[in-house]
Amino acid sequence: MNNVKATTLGIQHLLAMYAGAILVPLIIGGALGFDSDQMTYLVAIDIMMCGVATLLQVMRGKFIGIGLPVVLGCTFTAVFPIIAIGTDKGIGAIYGSVIASGLIIVLISGVFGKLVKFFPPVVTGSVVTIIGISLIPVAINNMGGGQDAPDFGSASNIALAMITLVIILLIYRFTTGFTRSISILLGLVISTVISAFFGKVDFSPVVDASWFHMVQPFYFGTPTFDVGAIITMTLVAMVSLVESSGVYFALSDITKQKIDSKDLARGYRSEGLASIIGGIFNAFPYTTFSQNVGLLKMTGVKDRKVIFITGGFLVVLGFLPKVAALTTIIPTSVLGGAMLAMFGMVVTQGITMLAPQISLSPENAMVAAISVGLGAGVVFVPNIFAALPEGFSILTSNGIVCGSLTAIILNIVFNMIGTRKDDPMHTQTIEAK
């Protein structure tokens, strides 16, 4: 493949994942009250680390790199836990938990294939559903202009949010292929242009941003290591690994490249290492982006050279704060409209994972019902277990942790302990997994 074609395809992959890559830091930074300079740095470092994580995974070394044409970006699974940790424990606890969870993933990468039996679709589907439900209020608040905004819920904010949502839906409904895959990005761009005509866009962050900067470790402060935060992010990381495993096997099938447990271990190790580096430079945990798998299938081009170029572009963009600043001028209400679409898709992804499990087994229906109900309940009423001893707060004060552990325990009780292998329901459940 010539360099011009490879570069064009690499840019196409970059555009396909760009909206997902920039939305995560924009959401987290906005929720934690970052100013324009901090937001610009956060977006820039996140873009760069997407490139680093992608390059670590596309390469095929002795200890890291699965060697498949996969693109990585910050996982949406981590958004709500990161906001909760930052709000409750501070910025340092976010990055301490990201670094620690990445280290744990590196250490368990060789045996995670055995641990994965504790994360069947009924568990991961429940966790993803809880996270999706947890994110919806973030989207709704942003649609109104942002929580505590003086013009919260104004007609102009709601109108811009709905215009963004309608544009995304129209593009998604009436286009196909690559255009459809970047419907979120196009919706953000078009709606921001419309907002500019109504004086809703402040270009000063772009004007003030420099063309080049050097990234620096611990930009937002020294990491602190809180046990509850580390447990939360480790569970998030494990769920992300399960999702990534599905992408690895899908790419293995597309590329006709067989993968074994050693390949998976290198892939898991790369994701853990990316989280460690991300935490040091104040970015986030990373996972495989399924939208790029769809683009790979659409183009039919399976050459890793294309993804190396994508990763290289992402790294270069991370050193250009003026480009990152462009993303920070998107009005909050416009972001809210796009978030509603993306976070709603997180919920439907979780439901899609759960549906076949529930239809096969009434036990799985109970596992999902209790874990989703309890996890979402704690998200919306975080003080429900405040009267319990302080030692339990690690497990009960966070809806993601509470729901995840509930799902794991109930799955063991209903599907693993005392279940006969000749039980037809057990057989169906195992086959579904």
CSV table of C-alpha atoms in Angstrom, one decimal:
chain,number,residue,atom,x,y,z
A,1,MET,CA,0.0,0.0,0.0
A,2,ASN,CA,1.4,3.4,-1.0
A,3,ASN,CA,1.9,6.1,1.7
A,4,VAL,CA,-0.7,8.5,0.3
A,5,LYS,CA,-3.5,5.9,0.5
A,6,ALA,CA,-2.3,4.7,3.9
A,7,THR,CA,-2.2,8.3,5.2
A,8,THR,CA,-5.7,9.0,3.9
A,9,LEU,CA,-7.1,5.9,5.5
A,10,GLY,CA,-5.3,6.7,8.7
A,11,ILE,CA,-6.9,10.2,8.8
A,12,GLN,CA,-10.3,8.5,8.2
A,13,HIS,CA,-9.7,6.3,11.3
A,14,LEU,CA,-8.8,9.3,13.3
A,15,LEU,CA,-12.0,11.1,12.3
A,16,ALA,CA,-14.1,8.0,13.2
A,17,MET,CA,-12.8,8.0,16.8
A,18,TYR,CA,-12.2,11.7,17.3
A,19,ALA,CA,-15.6,12.6,18.8
A,20,GLY,CA,-15.4,9.7,21.3
A,21,ALA,CA,-11.8,10.7,22.2
A,22,ILE,CA,-12.5,14.4,22.9
A,23,LEU,CA,-15.9,14.0,24.6
A,24,VAL,CA,-14.5,12.1,27.5
A,25,PRO,CA,-12.0,14.9,28.7
A,26,LEU,CA,-14.6,17.5,27.9
A,27,ILE,CA,-17.2,15.8,30.1
A,28,ILE,CA,-14.9,15.1,32.9
A,29,GLY,CA,-13.2,18.5,32.9
A,30,GLY,CA,-16.5,20.2,32.7
A,31,ALA,CA,-17.9,18.2,35.6
A,32,LEU,CA,-14.8,19.0,37.8
A,33,GLY,CA,-14.9,22.7,37.0
A,34,PHE,CA,-11.7,23.0,35.0
A,35,ASP,CA,-10.9,26.4,33.4
A,36,SER,CA,-10.2,26.9,29.7
A,37,ASP,CA,-6.4,26.4,30.0
A,38,GLN,CA,-6.9,23.2,32.0
A,39,MET,CA,-9.5,21.9,29.6
A,40,THR,CA,-7.2,22.6,26.6
A,41,TYR,CA,-4.4,20.6,28.3
A,42,LEU,CA,-6.7,17.8,29.3
A,43,VAL,CA,-8.0,17.4,25.7
A,44,ALA,CA,-4.5,17.6,24.2
A,45,ILE,CA,-3.0,15.0,26.6
A,46,ASP,CA,-5.9,12.7,26.1
A,47,ILE,CA,-5.6,12.8,22.3
A,48,MET,CA,-1.9,12.2,22.6
A,49,MET,CA,-2.4,9.3,25.0
A,50,CYS,CA,-5.0,7.7,22.6
A,51,GLY,CA,-2.1,7.7,20.1
A,52,VAL,CA,0.4,6.2,22.6
A,53,ALA,CA,-2.1,3.5,23.7
A,54,THR,CA,-2.9,2.7,20.0
A,55,LEU,CA,0.8,2.3,19.1
A,56,LEU,CA,1.5,0.2,22.1
A,57,GLN,CA,-1.3,-2.2,21.0
A,58,VAL,CA,-0.7,-2.3,17.3
A,59,MET,CA,3.0,-3.3,17.7
A,60,ARG,CA,3.7,-6.9,18.5
A,61,GLY,CA,6.5,-7.3,21.1
A,62,LYS,CA,7.6,-10.0,23.4
A,63,PHE,CA,5.6,-8.6,26.4
A,64,ILE,CA,3.2,-6.0,25.0
A,65,GLY,CA,1.1,-5.4,21.9
A,66,ILE,CA,-1.5,-7.8,20.4
A,67,GLY,CA,-0.4,-6.9,16.9
A,68,LEU,CA,-3.9,-6.3,15.4
A,69,PRO,CA,-5.1,-3.1,13.6
A,70,VAL,CA,-6.9,-1.7,16.6
A,71,VAL,CA,-7.5,1.9,17.7
A,72,LEU,CA,-7.7,2.8,21.4
A,73,GLY,CA,-9.4,5.7,23.1
A,74,CYS,CA,-10.6,6.6,26.6
A,75,THR,CA,-13.4,4.3,27.7
A,76,PHE,CA,-16.8,5.8,28.4
A,77,THR,CA,-17.1,3.2,31.2
A,78,ALA,CA,-14.7,5.3,33.2
A,79,VAL,CA,-16.4,8.6,32.9
A,80,PHE,CA,-18.9,8.5,35.8
A,81,PRO,CA,-16.5,6.7,38.2
A,82,ILE,CA,-13.8,9.3,37.4
A,83,ILE,CA,-16.2,12.2,38.0
A,84,ALA,CA,-17.4,10.6,41.3
A,85,ILE,CA,-13.8,10.0,42.5
A,86,GLY,CA,-12.7,13.5,41.6
A,87,THR,CA,-15.8,15.1,43.3
A,88,ASP,CA,-15.4,13.1,46.4
A,89,LYS,CA,-11.7,12.4,46.8
A,90,GLY,CA,-10.0,15.1,44.6
A,91,ILE,CA,-8.0,15.1,41.4
A,92,GLY,CA,-5.0,13.3,42.9
A,93,ALA,CA,-7.2,10.3,43.7
A,94,ILE,CA,-8.3,10.0,40.1
A,95,TYR,CA,-4.8,9.7,38.8
A,96,GLY,CA,-3.6,7.5,41.7
A,97,SER,CA,-6.5,5.1,40.9
A,98,VAL,CA,-5.8,5.1,37.2
A,99,ILE,CA,-2.1,4.3,37.8
A,100,ALA,CA,-2.8,1.7,40.4
A,101,SER,CA,-5.5,-0.1,38.3
A,102,GLY,CA,-3.2,-0.1,35.3
A,103,LEU,CA,-0.5,-1.7,37.4
A,104,ILE,CA,-2.9,-4.3,38.6
A,105,ILE,CA,-4.0,-5.1,35.0
A,106,VAL,CA,-0.3,-5.5,34.0
A,107,LEU,CA,0.3,-7.9,36.9
A,108,ILE,CA,-2.9,-10.0,36.3
A,109,SER,CA,-2.7,-9.9,32.5
A,110,GLY,CA,-1.3,-13.5,32.2
A,111,VAL,CA,-4.1,-14.9,34.3
A,112,PHE,CA,-7.0,-12.7,33.3
A,113,GLY,CA,-8.2,-15.3,30.9
A,114,LYS,CA,-9.0,-17.5,33.9
A,115,LEU,CA,-10.6,-14.6,35.8
A,116,VAL,CA,-12.8,-13.8,32.8
A,117,LYS,CA,-15.2,-16.5,33.8
A,118,PHE,CA,-16.3,-14.2,36.7
A,119,PHE,CA,-17.3,-11.6,34.0
A,120,PRO,CA,-19.8,-13.3,31.7
A,121,PRO,CA,-22.2,-11.2,29.6
A,122,VAL,CA,-24.7,-11.0,32.5
A,123,VAL,CA,-22.1,-9.3,34.7
A,124,THR,CA,-20.5,-7.0,32.1
A,125,GLY,CA,-23.9,-6.2,30.6
A,126,SER,CA,-25.2,-5.2,34.1
A,127,VAL,CA,-22.2,-3.0,34.7
A,128,VAL,CA,-22.4,-1.3,31.4
A,129,THR,CA,-26.1,-0.7,31.9
A,130,ILE,CA,-25.5,0.8,35.3
A,131,ILE,CA,-22.8,3.1,33.9
A,132,GLY,CA,-25.0,4.2,31.0
A,133,ILE,CA,-27.9,5.0,33.4
A,134,SER,CA,-25.4,6.9,35.7
A,135,LEU,CA,-24.3,9.1,32.7
A,136,ILE,CA,-27.7,10.2,31.5
A,137,PRO,CA,-28.1,12.9,34.2
A,138,VAL,CA,-24.7,14.4,33.1
A,139,ALA,CA,-26.1,14.7,29.5
A,140,ILE,CA,-29.4,16.2,30.7
A,141,ASN,CA,-27.6,18.8,32.9
A,142,ASN,CA,-25.4,19.8,30.0
A,143,MET,CA,-28.3,20.1,27.6
A,144,GLY,CA,-29.6,22.7,30.0
A,145,GLY,CA,-26.3,24.6,29.8
A,146,GLY,CA,-24.5,22.9,32.7
A,147,GLN,CA,-25.4,22.4,36.3
A,148,ASP,CA,-25.5,25.7,38.2
A,149,ALA,CA,-25.2,27.8,35.0
A,150,PRO,CA,-27.1,31.1,35.3
A,151,ASP,CA,-29.1,30.4,32.2
A,152,PHE,CA,-29.7,26.7,33.0
A,153,GLY,CA,-32.7,25.4,31.1
A,154,SER,CA,-33.1,28.5,29.0
A,155,ALA,CA,-34.9,28.3,25.6
A,156,SER,CA,-31.6,28.9,23.7
A,157,ASN,CA,-29.8,26.1,25.5
A,158,ILE,CA,-32.5,23.6,25.0
A,159,ALA,CA,-32.9,24.6,21.4
A,160,LEU,CA,-29.2,24.1,20.7
A,161,ALA,CA,-29.2,20.8,22.4
A,162,MET,CA,-32.2,19.6,20.4
A,163,ILE,CA,-30.8,20.9,17.2
A,164,THR,CA,-27.6,19.0,17.8
A,165,LEU,CA,-29.5,15.8,18.5
A,166,VAL,CA,-31.7,16.2,15.4
A,167,ILE,CA,-28.6,16.8,13.2
A,168,ILE,CA,-27.0,13.7,14.6
A,169,LEU,CA,-30.2,11.6,14.0
A,170,LEU,CA,-30.7,12.9,10.5
A,171,ILE,CA,-27.1,12.1,9.5
A,172,TYR,CA,-27.3,8.7,11.2
A,173,ARG,CA,-30.7,8.0,9.4
A,174,PHE,CA,-30.0,9.2,5.9
A,175,THR,CA,-26.3,8.4,5.4
A,176,THR,CA,-24.2,5.2,5.3
A,177,GLY,CA,-20.7,4.1,5.7
A,178,PHE,CA,-18.0,6.5,7.0
A,179,THR,CA,-20.3,9.5,7.1
A,180,ARG,CA,-22.7,7.7,9.4
A,181,SER,CA,-19.8,6.6,11.6
A,182,ILE,CA,-18.8,10.2,12.3
A,183,SER,CA,-22.4,11.5,12.8
A,184,ILE,CA,-21.6,12.6,16.4
A,185,LEU,CA,-18.5,14.6,15.2
A,186,LEU,CA,-20.5,16.2,12.3
A,187,GLY,CA,-23.3,17.1,14.7
A,188,LEU,CA,-20.9,18.8,17.1
A,189,VAL,CA,-19.2,20.8,14.3
A,190,ILE,CA,-22.4,21.9,12.6
A,191,SER,CA,-24.2,22.8,15.9
A,192,THR,CA,-21.1,24.8,17.1
A,193,VAL,CA,-21.1,26.8,13.8
A,194,ILE,CA,-24.8,27.5,14.3
A,195,SER,CA,-24.2,28.5,17.9
A,196,ALA,CA,-21.5,31.0,16.8
A,197,PHE,CA,-24.1,33.0,14.8
A,198,PHE,CA,-26.1,33.4,18.0
A,199,GLY,CA,-23.0,34.6,20.0
A,200,LYS,CA,-22.8,31.3,22.0
A,201,VAL,CA,-19.2,30.5,21.1
A,202,ASP,CA,-16.2,32.1,22.9
A,203,PHE,CA,-13.1,31.9,20.6
A,204,SER,CA,-10.7,33.3,23.2
A,205,PRO,CA,-9.4,29.9,24.3
A,206,VAL,CA,-8.3,29.2,20.7
A,207,VAL,CA,-6.8,32.7,20.4
A,208,ASP,CA,-4.9,32.4,23.7
A,209,ALA,CA,-3.7,28.8,23.2
A,210,SER,CA,-0.1,28.4,21.9
A,211,TRP,CA,0.7,26.4,18.8
A,212,PHE,CA,3.0,24.0,20.6
A,213,HIS,CA,3.5,22.8,24.2
A,214,MET,CA,5.4,20.2,26.0
A,215,VAL,CA,3.4,17.7,28.0
A,216,GLN,CA,4.4,17.2,31.6
A,217,PRO,CA,3.8,14.5,34.2
A,218,PHE,CA,1.5,15.2,37.1
A,219,TYR,CA,0.2,18.5,35.5
A,220,PHE,CA,-2.9,18.5,37.7
A,221,GLY,CA,-1.1,17.5,40.9
A,222,THR,CA,0.5,14.5,42.7
A,223,PRO,CA,-1.5,11.3,42.6
A,224,THR,CA,-2.9,10.0,45.9
A,225,PHE,CA,-3.9,6.3,46.4
A,226,ASP,CA,-7.4,5.8,47.9
A,227,VAL,CA,-8.4,2.1,48.3
A,228,GLY,CA,-12.0,2.7,47.3
A,229,ALA,CA,-11.0,4.7,44.2
A,230,ILE,CA,-8.5,2.0,43.2
A,231,ILE,CA,-11.1,-0.8,43.6
A,232,THR,CA,-13.6,1.2,41.4
A,233,MET,CA,-11.1,1.8,38.6
A,234,THR,CA,-9.8,-1.8,38.7
A,235,LEU,CA,-13.4,-3.0,38.2
A,236,VAL,CA,-13.8,-0.6,35.4
A,237,ALA,CA,-10.6,-1.7,33.8
A,238,MET,CA,-11.6,-5.4,34.1
A,239,VAL,CA,-14.9,-4.7,32.4
A,240,SER,CA,-13.0,-2.8,29.7
A,241,LEU,CA,-10.7,-5.8,29.2
A,242,VAL,CA,-13.7,-8.1,28.7
A,243,GLU,CA,-15.1,-5.7,26.1
A,244,SER,CA,-11.7,-5.4,24.4
A,245,SER,CA,-11.5,-9.2,24.3
A,246,GLY,CA,-14.6,-9.2,22.0
A,247,VAL,CA,-12.9,-6.7,19.7
A,248,TYR,CA,-9.7,-8.7,19.6
A,249,PHE,CA,-11.6,-11.8,18.5
A,250,ALA,CA,-13.6,-9.8,16.0
A,251,LEU,CA,-10.4,-8.4,14.5
A,252,SER,CA,-8.8,-11.9,14.6
A,253,ASP,CA,-11.7,-13.1,12.5
A,254,ILE,CA,-11.6,-10.2,10.1
A,255,THR,CA,-7.8,-10.3,9.6
A,256,LYS,CA,-7.6,-14.1,9.6
A,257,GLN,CA,-4.9,-13.8,12.3
A,258,LYS,CA,-5.3,-16.4,15.0
A,259,ILE,CA,-4.8,-15.3,18.6
A,260,ASP,CA,-4.1,-17.3,21.7
A,261,SER,CA,-3.9,-16.7,25.4
A,262,LYS,CA,-0.4,-15.3,25.1
A,263,ASP,CA,-1.6,-12.8,22.5
A,264,LEU,CA,-4.5,-11.8,24.8
A,265,ALA,CA,-2.1,-11.3,27.7
A,266,ARG,CA,0.1,-9.0,25.6
A,267,GLY,CA,-3.0,-7.0,24.7
A,268,TYR,CA,-4.2,-6.8,28.3
A,269,ARG,CA,-0.7,-5.8,29.4
A,270,SER,CA,-0.6,-3.0,26.8
A,271,GLU,CA,-3.9,-1.6,28.1
A,272,GLY,CA,-2.6,-1.7,31.6
A,273,LEU,CA,0.6,0.1,30.6
A,274,ALA,CA,-1.4,2.7,28.7
A,275,SER,CA,-3.3,3.4,31.9
A,276,ILE,CA,-0.1,3.8,33.9
A,277,ILE,CA,1.4,6.2,31.4
A,278,GLY,CA,-2.0,8.0,31.1
A,279,GLY,CA,-2.2,8.4,34.9
A,280,ILE,CA,1.3,9.8,35.1
A,281,PHE,CA,0.5,12.4,32.4
A,282,ASN,CA,-3.0,13.1,33.8
A,283,ALA,CA,-5.0,11.3,31.1
A,284,PHE,CA,-7.3,8.3,31.5
A,285,PRO,CA,-7.7,4.5,31.1
A,286,TYR,CA,-7.9,3.3,27.5
A,287,THR,CA,-9.9,0.6,25.7
A,288,THR,CA,-10.5,-0.6,22.1
A,289,PHE,CA,-12.8,1.5,20.0
A,290,SER,CA,-15.4,-0.6,18.2
A,291,GLN,CA,-16.3,2.1,15.7
A,292,ASN,CA,-12.9,1.7,14.1
A,293,VAL,CA,-13.6,-2.1,13.7
A,294,GLY,CA,-16.7,-1.2,11.8
A,295,LEU,CA,-14.6,1.2,9.6
A,296,LEU,CA,-12.1,-1.6,9.1
A,297,LYS,CA,-14.8,-3.9,7.8
A,298,MET,CA,-16.2,-1.2,5.6
A,299,THR,CA,-12.9,-0.3,3.9
A,300,GLY,CA,-11.6,-3.9,3.8
A,301,VAL,CA,-8.1,-2.6,4.5
A,302,LYS,CA,-6.5,-4.6,7.3
A,303,ASP,CA,-2.9,-3.3,7.1
A,304,ARG,CA,-1.5,-2.3,10.5
A,305,LYS,CA,0.4,0.5,8.7
A,306,VAL,CA,-2.8,2.5,8.5
A,307,ILE,CA,-3.4,2.3,12.3
A,308,PHE,CA,0.3,3.2,13.0
A,309,ILE,CA,-0.3,6.3,11.0
A,310,THR,CA,-3.5,7.0,12.9
A,311,GLY,CA,-1.6,6.6,16.2
A,312,GLY,CA,1.2,8.9,15.0
A,313,PHE,CA,-1.3,11.6,14.0
A,314,LEU,CA,-2.9,11.4,17.5
A,315,VAL,CA,0.5,11.8,19.2
A,316,VAL,CA,1.4,14.8,17.1
A,317,LEU,CA,-2.0,16.5,17.8
A,318,GLY,CA,-1.4,16.1,21.5
A,319,PHE,CA,1.5,18.6,21.2
A,320,LEU,CA,-0.7,21.2,19.5
A,321,PRO,CA,-2.9,22.9,22.1
A,322,LYS,CA,-4.5,25.3,19.6
A,323,VAL,CA,-6.1,22.3,18.0
A,324,ALA,CA,-7.2,20.9,21.3
A,325,ALA,CA,-8.6,24.4,22.2
A,326,LEU,CA,-10.9,24.2,19.2
A,327,THR,CA,-12.8,21.4,21.0
A,328,THR,CA,-13.2,23.4,24.2
A,329,ILE,CA,-15.3,26.1,22.5
A,330,ILE,CA,-18.2,23.7,21.9
A,331,PRO,CA,-21.1,25.1,23.9
A,332,THR,CA,-22.2,23.0,26.8
A,333,SER,CA,-25.7,22.6,25.6
A,334,VAL,CA,-24.4,21.3,22.2
A,335,LEU,CA,-22.2,18.8,24.1
A,336,GLY,CA,-25.3,17.8,26.0
A,337,GLY,CA,-27.3,16.9,22.9
A,338,ALA,CA,-24.4,14.7,21.6
A,339,MET,CA,-23.9,13.2,25.1
A,340,LEU,CA,-27.6,12.1,25.2
A,341,ALA,CA,-27.1,10.1,22.0
A,342,MET,CA,-23.7,8.6,23.1
A,343,PHE,CA,-24.7,7.8,26.6
A,344,GLY,CA,-28.0,6.4,25.5
A,345,MET,CA,-26.0,4.1,23.2
A,346,VAL,CA,-24.0,3.0,26.3
A,347,VAL,CA,-27.3,1.9,28.0
A,348,THR,CA,-28.5,0.1,24.8
A,349,GLN,CA,-25.1,-1.6,24.6
A,350,GLY,CA,-25.6,-3.0,28.1
A,351,ILE,CA,-29.1,-4.0,27.3
A,352,THR,CA,-28.0,-5.8,24.1
A,353,MET,CA,-25.4,-7.7,26.2
A,354,LEU,CA,-28.0,-8.7,28.7
A,355,ALA,CA,-31.0,-9.6,26.5
A,356,PRO,CA,-29.8,-13.0,25.3
A,357,GLN,CA,-28.7,-13.9,28.8
A,358,ILE,CA,-32.0,-13.0,30.4
A,359,SER,CA,-34.0,-14.8,27.7
A,360,LEU,CA,-32.0,-18.0,28.3
A,361,SER,CA,-32.1,-18.0,32.1
A,362,PRO,CA,-34.5,-16.7,34.7
A,363,GLU,CA,-31.6,-16.8,37.1
A,364,ASN,CA,-29.7,-14.3,34.9
A,365,ALA,CA,-32.8,-12.1,34.9
A,366,MET,CA,-32.6,-12.0,38.7
A,367,VAL,CA,-28.8,-11.3,38.6
A,368,ALA,CA,-29.3,-8.4,36.2
A,369,ALA,CA,-32.4,-7.0,38.1
A,370,ILE,CA,-30.8,-6.9,41.5
A,371,SER,CA,-27.4,-5.6,40.4
A,372,VAL,CA,-28.7,-2.9,38.0
A,373,GLY,CA,-31.4,-1.9,40.5
A,374,LEU,CA,-28.9,-1.7,43.4
A,375,GLY,CA,-26.1,-0.1,41.4
A,376,ALA,CA,-28.4,2.6,39.8
A,377,GLY,CA,-30.1,3.2,43.2
A,378,VAL,CA,-26.8,4.0,44.9
A,379,VAL,CA,-25.9,6.3,42.1
A,380,PHE,CA,-29.1,8.3,42.6
A,381,VAL,CA,-29.2,8.0,46.4
A,382,PRO,CA,-25.5,7.8,47.4
A,383,ASN,CA,-26.2,8.1,51.1
A,384,ILE,CA,-28.5,5.1,51.4
A,385,PHE,CA,-25.8,3.0,53.2
A,386,ALA,CA,-24.3,5.9,55.2
A,387,ALA,CA,-25.3,4.3,58.5
A,388,LEU,CA,-23.2,1.2,57.8
A,389,PRO,CA,-19.7,0.9,59.4
A,390,GLU,CA,-17.0,3.0,57.6
A,391,GLY,CA,-15.2,-0.1,56.3
A,392,PHE,CA,-18.2,-1.0,54.1
A,393,SER,CA,-18.3,2.4,52.5
A,394,ILE,CA,-15.6,1.3,50.0
A,395,LEU,CA,-18.1,-1.2,48.6
A,396,THR,CA,-21.4,0.6,49.1
A,397,SER,CA,-20.8,4.3,48.5
A,398,ASN,CA,-20.1,3.9,44.7
A,399,GLY,CA,-22.9,2.6,42.5
A,400,ILE,CA,-20.5,1.0,40.0
A,401,VAL,CA,-18.6,-0.9,42.6
A,402,CYS,CA,-21.8,-1.9,44.5
A,403,GLY,CA,-23.6,-3.0,41.3
A,404,SER,CA,-20.5,-4.8,39.9
A,405,LEU,CA,-19.8,-6.8,43.0
A,406,THR,CA,-23.5,-7.6,43.4
A,407,ALA,CA,-23.6,-9.0,39.8
A,408,ILE,CA,-20.4,-11.0,40.3
A,409,ILE,CA,-21.6,-12.5,43.6
A,410,LEU,CA,-25.1,-13.3,42.3
A,411,ASN,CA,-23.7,-14.9,39.2
A,412,ILE,CA,-21.5,-17.2,41.3
A,413,VAL,CA,-24.5,-18.1,43.5
A,414,PHE,CA,-26.9,-18.7,40.6
A,415,ASN,CA,-24.7,-20.0,37.8
A,416,MET,CA,-21.5,-21.4,39.3
A,417,ILE,CA,-22.1,-22.9,42.8
A,418,GLY,CA,-24.0,-26.2,42.9
A,419,THR,CA,-25.0,-26.2,39.3
A,420,ARG,CA,-24.9,-29.6,37.6
A,421,LYS,CA,-23.1,-29.6,34.2
A,422,ASP,CA,-25.9,-31.8,32.9
A,423,ASP,CA,-28.5,-29.2,33.8
A,424,PRO,CA,-29.9,-28.0,30.5
A,425,MET,CA,-30.3,-24.4,31.8
A,426,HIS,CA,-26.6,-24.5,32.9
A,427,THR,CA,-25.6,-25.7,29.5
A,428,GLN,CA,-27.5,-22.9,27.8
A,429,THR,CA,-26.0,-20.3,30.0
A,430,ILE,CA,-22.4,-21.6,29.4
A,431,GLU,CA,-23.0,-21.6,25.7
A,432,ALA,CA,-24.3,-18.1,25.8
A,433,LYS,CA,-21.2,-17.0,27.6
